[in-house]
Short mmCIF file of C-alpha atoms in Angstrom, two decimals:
data_model
loop_
_atom_site.label_atom_id
_atom_site.label_comp_id
_atom_site.label_asym_id
_atom_site.label_seq_id
_atom_site.Cartn_x
_atom_site.Cartn_y
_atom_site.Cartn_z
CA MET R 1 -29.35 -6.42 150.35
CA ALA R 2 -25.85 -6.96 148.96
CA THR R 3 -22.91 -5.62 150.94
CA ARG R 4 -21.43 -2.57 149.30
CA LEU R 5 -17.81 -3.05 148.20
CA GLY R 6 -15.18 -0.35 148.01
CA LEU R 7 -11.61 -0.32 146.70
CA GLY R 8 -8.55 1.47 148.04
CA LEU R 9 -7.01 3.81 145.46
CA PRO R 10 -3.29 3.46 144.61
CA GLN R 11 -1.30 5.89 146.77
CA ASN R 12 1.92 3.99 147.39
CA ARG R 13 5.37 4.25 145.84
CA GLN R 14 4.96 1.66 143.08
CA TYR R 15 2.12 3.62 141.47
CA ASP R 16 2.16 6.71 139.24
CA LEU R 17 -0.16 9.21 140.88
CA GLY R 18 -1.28 11.11 137.80
CA ARG R 19 -1.67 8.06 135.55
CA ASP R 20 -2.66 5.19 137.81
CA VAL R 21 -5.22 6.84 140.09
CA PRO R 22 -7.56 7.85 137.23
CA ASP R 23 -6.99 4.51 135.50
CA VAL R 24 -7.79 2.43 138.60
CA ALA R 25 -10.73 4.67 139.52
CA ARG R 26 -12.36 4.30 136.09
CA THR R 27 -11.71 0.56 136.05
CA ALA R 28 -13.10 0.02 139.56
CA GLU R 29 -16.29 1.87 138.70
CA GLY R 30 -16.64 -0.22 135.55
CA ILE R 31 -16.11 -3.46 137.48
CA GLY R 32 -18.96 -2.51 139.80
CA TYR R 33 -17.30 -1.25 142.98
CA ASP R 34 -19.53 1.09 144.97
CA SER R 35 -16.86 3.34 146.45
CA LEU R 36 -13.21 4.42 146.25
CA TRP R 37 -11.09 5.17 149.32
CA VAL R 38 -7.89 6.84 150.47
CA TYR R 39 -5.89 6.86 153.68
CA GLU R 40 -3.39 9.29 155.19
CA ARG R 41 0.23 8.93 156.23
CA ALA R 42 2.06 12.24 156.25
CA LEU R 43 5.63 10.98 156.61
CA PHE R 44 7.89 8.04 157.41
CA PRO R 45 10.25 8.87 160.31
CA GLU R 46 13.79 7.52 160.05
CA PRO R 47 14.67 6.42 162.62
CA ALA R 48 11.16 6.03 164.03
CA THR R 49 10.65 7.51 167.49
CA GLN R 50 7.84 5.06 168.20
CA GLY R 51 6.51 1.81 166.83
CA LEU R 52 3.55 1.38 164.51
CA TYR R 53 0.30 2.54 166.20
CA GLY R 54 2.47 3.59 169.12
CA ILE R 55 3.29 -0.03 169.98
CA GLU R 56 6.91 -0.33 171.08
CA GLY R 57 9.07 -2.41 168.73
CA LEU R 58 6.41 -2.81 166.02
CA PRO R 59 7.99 -1.66 162.73
CA TRP R 60 6.27 0.65 160.28
CA PRO R 61 5.41 -1.09 156.99
CA ASP R 62 7.59 -0.15 154.04
CA SER R 63 4.50 0.98 152.13
CA TYR R 64 4.27 3.98 154.47
CA ARG R 65 7.48 5.41 152.98
CA HIS R 66 5.50 7.00 150.17
CA VAL R 67 1.79 7.78 150.51
CA ALA R 68 0.25 10.31 148.13
CA ASP R 69 -1.88 13.10 149.59
CA PRO R 70 -5.38 11.68 150.17
CA LEU R 71 -7.38 14.70 149.04
CA VAL R 72 -5.36 15.11 145.84
CA THR R 73 -5.89 11.40 145.17
CA LEU R 74 -9.65 11.65 145.71
CA THR R 75 -9.83 14.68 143.43
CA LEU R 76 -8.13 12.76 140.62
CA ALA R 77 -10.64 9.93 141.07
CA ALA R 78 -13.62 12.30 141.21
CA ALA R 79 -12.69 13.83 137.87
CA VAL R 80 -12.98 10.52 135.96
CA THR R 81 -15.92 8.82 137.72
CA GLU R 82 -19.65 9.45 137.91
CA ARG R 83 -21.23 6.96 140.30
CA VAL R 84 -18.87 5.74 143.03
CA SER R 85 -18.69 7.30 146.48
CA LEU R 86 -15.36 8.91 147.41
CA GLY R 87 -14.22 8.30 150.96
CA SER R 88 -11.33 8.60 153.39
CA SER R 89 -10.45 5.90 155.87
CA VAL R 90 -9.05 7.88 157.44
CA LEU R 91 -7.95 11.50 157.28
CA VAL R 92 -5.95 12.36 160.40
CA ALA R 93 -8.08 15.37 161.22
CA PRO R 94 -5.73 17.18 163.65
CA LEU R 95 -3.08 17.43 160.90
CA HIS R 96 -5.45 19.77 159.00
CA VAL R 97 -6.61 23.33 159.67
CA PRO R 98 -10.33 22.82 160.37
CA PHE R 99 -11.68 25.64 158.21
CA GLN R 100 -9.55 24.73 155.21
CA LEU R 101 -10.39 21.04 155.51
CA ALA R 102 -14.11 21.83 155.66
CA ARG R 103 -13.87 24.01 152.54
CA THR R 104 -11.87 21.43 150.60
CA LEU R 105 -14.31 18.63 151.39
CA ALA R 106 -17.26 20.86 150.49
CA SER R 107 -15.67 21.80 147.17
CA LEU R 108 -14.91 18.17 146.35
CA ASP R 109 -18.47 17.15 147.20
CA ALA R 110 -19.91 19.94 145.05
CA ALA R 111 -17.62 19.03 142.14
CA SER R 112 -18.43 15.31 142.35
CA GLY R 113 -22.17 15.72 142.65
CA GLY R 114 -22.51 14.71 146.28
CA ARG R 115 -20.26 11.66 146.56
CA VAL R 116 -17.85 12.47 149.42
CA ILE R 117 -17.64 10.50 152.68
CA ALA R 118 -15.54 12.24 155.32
CA GLY R 119 -13.82 9.53 157.34
CA LEU R 120 -11.84 11.08 160.19
CA GLY R 121 -9.55 9.91 162.95
CA THR R 122 -7.08 11.29 165.48
CA GLY R 123 -3.93 9.43 164.40
CA TRP R 124 -1.16 8.22 166.67
CA SER R 125 2.22 9.28 165.19
CA LEU R 126 4.30 11.64 167.33
CA ASP R 127 6.40 12.49 164.28
CA GLU R 128 3.40 13.45 162.16
CA TYR R 129 2.10 15.70 164.92
CA ALA R 130 5.53 17.31 165.32
CA ALA R 131 5.62 18.08 161.59
CA ALA R 132 2.01 18.96 160.83
CA GLY R 133 -0.23 18.90 163.91
CA ILE R 134 -2.06 22.13 164.60
CA ARG R 135 -2.08 21.34 168.34
CA PRO R 136 -0.03 18.92 170.49
CA ILE R 137 -0.95 15.24 170.17
CA LYS R 138 -2.34 15.18 173.72
CA GLU R 139 -5.11 17.52 172.49
CA ARG R 140 -6.03 15.41 169.45
CA GLY R 141 -9.49 14.46 170.70
CA ARG R 142 -10.48 18.07 171.31
CA VAL R 143 -9.13 19.05 167.89
CA LEU R 144 -11.22 16.35 166.21
CA ASP R 145 -14.28 17.65 168.05
CA GLU R 146 -13.64 21.13 166.68
CA VAL R 147 -12.99 19.84 163.17
CA ILE R 148 -16.42 18.19 163.22
CA ASP R 149 -18.07 21.35 164.55
CA VAL R 150 -16.36 23.56 161.96
CA CYS R 151 -17.32 21.21 159.13
CA ARG R 152 -20.96 21.22 160.20
CA ALA R 153 -20.93 25.03 160.38
CA VAL R 154 -19.15 25.61 157.06
CA TRP R 155 -21.34 23.08 155.23
CA GLY R 156 -24.49 24.61 156.68
CA PRO R 157 -26.42 27.75 155.77
CA ASP R 158 -24.87 31.19 155.61
CA PRO R 159 -23.97 33.23 157.51
CA VAL R 160 -21.48 30.79 159.01
CA ARG R 161 -20.54 31.37 162.65
CA HIS R 162 -18.15 29.40 164.84
CA HIS R 163 -16.32 30.34 168.02
CA GLY R 164 -13.79 27.72 169.10
CA ARG R 165 -10.28 27.25 170.44
CA ILE R 166 -8.76 27.03 166.96
CA THR R 167 -11.27 28.58 164.56
CA GLU R 168 -13.06 31.92 164.90
CA ILE R 169 -15.74 32.84 162.35
CA ASP R 170 -17.82 35.83 163.40
CA SER R 171 -20.23 35.87 160.47
CA ALA R 172 -19.35 34.93 156.90
CA VAL R 173 -20.59 33.61 153.61
CA VAL R 174 -18.60 30.44 152.78
CA GLY R 175 -18.94 28.54 149.54
CA PRO R 176 -19.32 26.36 147.66
CA LYS R 177 -21.65 24.30 149.79
CA PRO R 178 -21.69 20.50 149.53
CA ALA R 179 -24.18 19.01 147.11
CA ARG R 180 -25.79 17.28 150.12
CA PRO R 181 -24.93 16.83 153.81
CA ILE R 182 -21.55 15.08 153.84
CA PRO R 183 -21.60 12.01 156.13
CA ILE R 184 -18.90 12.04 158.80
CA LEU R 185 -17.59 8.62 159.83
CA LEU R 186 -15.10 8.08 162.63
CA ALA R 187 -12.53 5.49 163.60
CA ALA R 188 -13.49 4.64 167.18
CA SER R 189 -12.11 1.83 169.31
CA THR R 190 -12.11 3.40 172.80
CA ARG R 191 -15.06 4.32 175.02
CA LYS R 192 -14.37 8.05 174.60
CA ALA R 193 -14.14 7.71 170.82
CA ARG R 194 -17.38 5.72 170.73
CA GLU R 195 -19.10 8.43 172.74
CA ARG R 196 -17.94 11.05 170.23
CA LEU R 197 -19.24 8.93 167.37
CA VAL R 198 -22.64 8.31 168.95
CA GLU R 199 -23.09 12.00 169.77
CA HIS R 200 -21.61 13.69 166.71
CA ALA R 201 -21.02 11.39 163.72
CA ASP R 202 -22.90 9.40 161.13
CA GLY R 203 -20.91 6.19 161.05
CA TRP R 204 -18.04 3.96 162.12
CA LEU R 205 -14.80 2.96 160.38
CA PRO R 206 -13.37 -0.22 161.93
CA ALA R 207 -10.15 -1.54 160.42
CA GLY R 208 -7.85 -4.54 160.28
CA MET R 209 -9.41 -6.75 162.97
CA SER R 210 -10.67 -10.29 163.27
CA VAL R 211 -14.40 -11.01 163.04
CA GLU R 212 -14.54 -11.52 166.81
CA GLN R 213 -12.85 -8.17 167.52
CA VAL R 214 -15.05 -6.26 165.10
CA ALA R 215 -18.19 -7.93 166.44
CA ALA R 216 -17.29 -7.08 170.04
CA GLN R 217 -16.64 -3.43 169.21
CA TRP R 218 -19.78 -3.23 167.06
CA HIS R 219 -21.92 -4.58 169.90
CA ALA R 220 -20.30 -2.11 172.33
CA LEU R 221 -21.06 0.75 169.96
CA GLN R 222 -24.67 -0.36 169.48
CA ASP R 223 -25.14 -0.71 173.23
CA LEU R 224 -23.79 2.79 173.80
CA ALA R 225 -26.07 4.20 171.10
CA ALA R 226 -29.08 2.58 172.77
CA GLU R 227 -27.93 3.87 176.17
CA ARG R 228 -27.69 7.43 174.80
CA GLY R 229 -31.02 7.19 172.99
CA ARG R 230 -29.61 7.57 169.51
CA GLN R 231 -32.29 7.04 166.86
CA GLN R 232 -30.19 7.54 163.73
CA PRO R 233 -28.67 4.30 162.34
CA ILE R 234 -24.88 4.01 162.50
CA ARG R 235 -23.37 3.45 159.08
CA THR R 236 -20.46 0.99 158.96
CA VAL R 237 -17.56 0.83 156.53
CA LEU R 238 -14.96 -1.81 157.39
CA ARG R 239 -11.40 -1.32 156.13
CA ALA R 240 -9.96 -4.64 154.95
CA ASN R 241 -6.19 -4.24 154.62
CA ALA R 242 -5.64 -7.15 152.26
CA ARG R 243 -2.40 -8.88 151.36
CA TYR R 244 -3.06 -10.85 148.21
CA SER R 245 -1.29 -14.08 147.29
CA ALA R 246 -1.84 -16.03 144.08
CA LYS R 247 -1.69 -19.21 146.19
CA ALA R 248 -3.78 -19.88 149.26
CA ARG R 249 -2.01 -19.41 152.58
CA GLU R 250 -1.73 -22.50 154.76
CA GLY R 251 -2.54 -22.79 158.45
CA THR R 252 -5.37 -21.80 160.74
CA ASP R 253 -3.61 -18.69 162.11
CA ARG R 254 -3.83 -16.74 158.85
CA ASN R 255 -4.35 -13.02 159.38
CA PRO R 256 -7.72 -11.65 158.21
CA PHE R 257 -7.76 -10.75 154.50
CA HIS R 258 -4.33 -12.30 153.88
CA GLY R 259 -4.20 -14.95 151.18
CA SER R 260 -5.74 -15.86 147.85
CA ALA R 261 -8.77 -14.14 146.35
CA ASP R 262 -10.93 -16.99 147.66
CA GLN R 263 -9.55 -16.54 151.18
CA ILE R 264 -10.05 -12.77 151.07
CA VAL R 265 -13.65 -13.30 149.96
CA GLU R 266 -14.17 -15.84 152.75
CA ASP R 267 -13.16 -13.15 155.25
CA LEU R 268 -15.35 -10.54 153.54
CA LEU R 269 -18.35 -12.83 153.90
CA ALA R 270 -17.63 -13.46 157.57
CA HIS R 271 -17.49 -9.73 158.32
CA ALA R 272 -20.63 -9.03 156.31
CA GLU R 273 -22.49 -11.60 158.40
CA ILE R 274 -21.92 -9.61 161.62
CA GLY R 275 -23.50 -6.50 160.11
CA MET R 276 -20.78 -4.64 158.20
CA GLU R 277 -22.85 -3.02 155.45
CA GLU R 278 -19.89 -1.78 153.40
CA ILE R 279 -16.35 -3.13 153.15
CA LEU R 280 -13.42 -1.31 151.64
CA VAL R 281 -10.79 -3.71 150.25
CA ASP R 282 -7.34 -2.11 150.10
CA LEU R 283 -5.14 -4.37 147.95
CA GLN R 284 -2.45 -1.93 146.91
CA SER R 285 0.40 -2.55 149.37
CA THR R 286 1.68 -5.91 148.09
CA LEU R 287 0.89 -5.63 144.37
CA ARG R 288 3.48 -4.69 141.75
CA ASP R 289 1.67 -2.08 139.68
CA ALA R 290 -1.69 -0.74 138.56
CA GLU R 291 -2.27 -3.55 136.06
CA GLU R 292 -1.96 -6.17 138.78
CA LEU R 293 -4.12 -4.08 141.11
CA LYS R 294 -6.89 -3.88 138.50
CA ASP R 295 -6.70 -7.62 137.79
CA VAL R 296 -6.85 -8.64 141.46
CA ALA R 297 -9.58 -6.10 142.19
CA ALA R 298 -11.70 -7.62 139.42
CA GLU R 299 -11.03 -11.16 140.67
CA VAL R 300 -11.99 -10.32 144.25
CA TYR R 301 -15.13 -8.45 143.18
CA GLU R 302 -16.34 -11.22 140.86
CA LYS R 303 -15.72 -13.95 143.44
CA ALA R 304 -17.41 -11.91 146.17
CA ARG R 305 -20.54 -11.36 144.15
CA ALA R 306 -20.59 -15.00 143.01
CA ALA R 307 -20.41 -16.01 146.67
CA GLY R 308 -23.49 -13.93 147.43
CA LEU R 309 -21.84 -10.92 149.02
#
């Protein structure tokens, strides 16, 4: 079975939100991509109080200075497509009120005919939590747990009931309902996060790692699932943060998914071989505009399929 391929939608500063998102979404569906994806960055602190991913001294990429709202972006794509799945990799769940997030995702799924994939994570930015977090960052894991519980309740049959630390629903009718059960996928790299995924989620969203790193984490997740007696398969969607170059990059220390279309496809194939059933290729950060994004997306897709992906 061929690996499913997804494309990151244009959210960064060089793109026109209202014009380019529908254009790229329609084009990607026509090319043959299986899914369209968004990510979330709420702000760009200046000066930054912490490094990227919380790593001291690691600068934030310039592309994070302007990231369009992920749910608005997905809605624009949903309105002009018919087939592709519509996913987030990832929404920073604790920056959203659980009840409102559940309703928005349900409405988008109903409107799109059952195409939403809810990819959630806890985030890491102190500044984002200071501006938008509904609880302190030290409580982010517990907030994510409640977001998942609220989503399951709101998407389920009426009357909806939920009694949590953040959300209180005594008994209510809540609509619209999703067109089908929305899959919840989680970013999970720690033991605690893997436990949450195995117990409460449908799939895994690894990102930006070498084949060896992804394989090690995938084996750890599978081992934990077997240990806990999980019967349901774990869906995988790998995020490939690509940096395209018209010329091949030299050297053996090239970062994964950095280089020419052929080199990006080489890395896609390597990750597919370890069991990644779907790969989202996000090309937007280093390309000039939507026309270049569409051209490179077509080149990568055609080369990937020609290579047997």
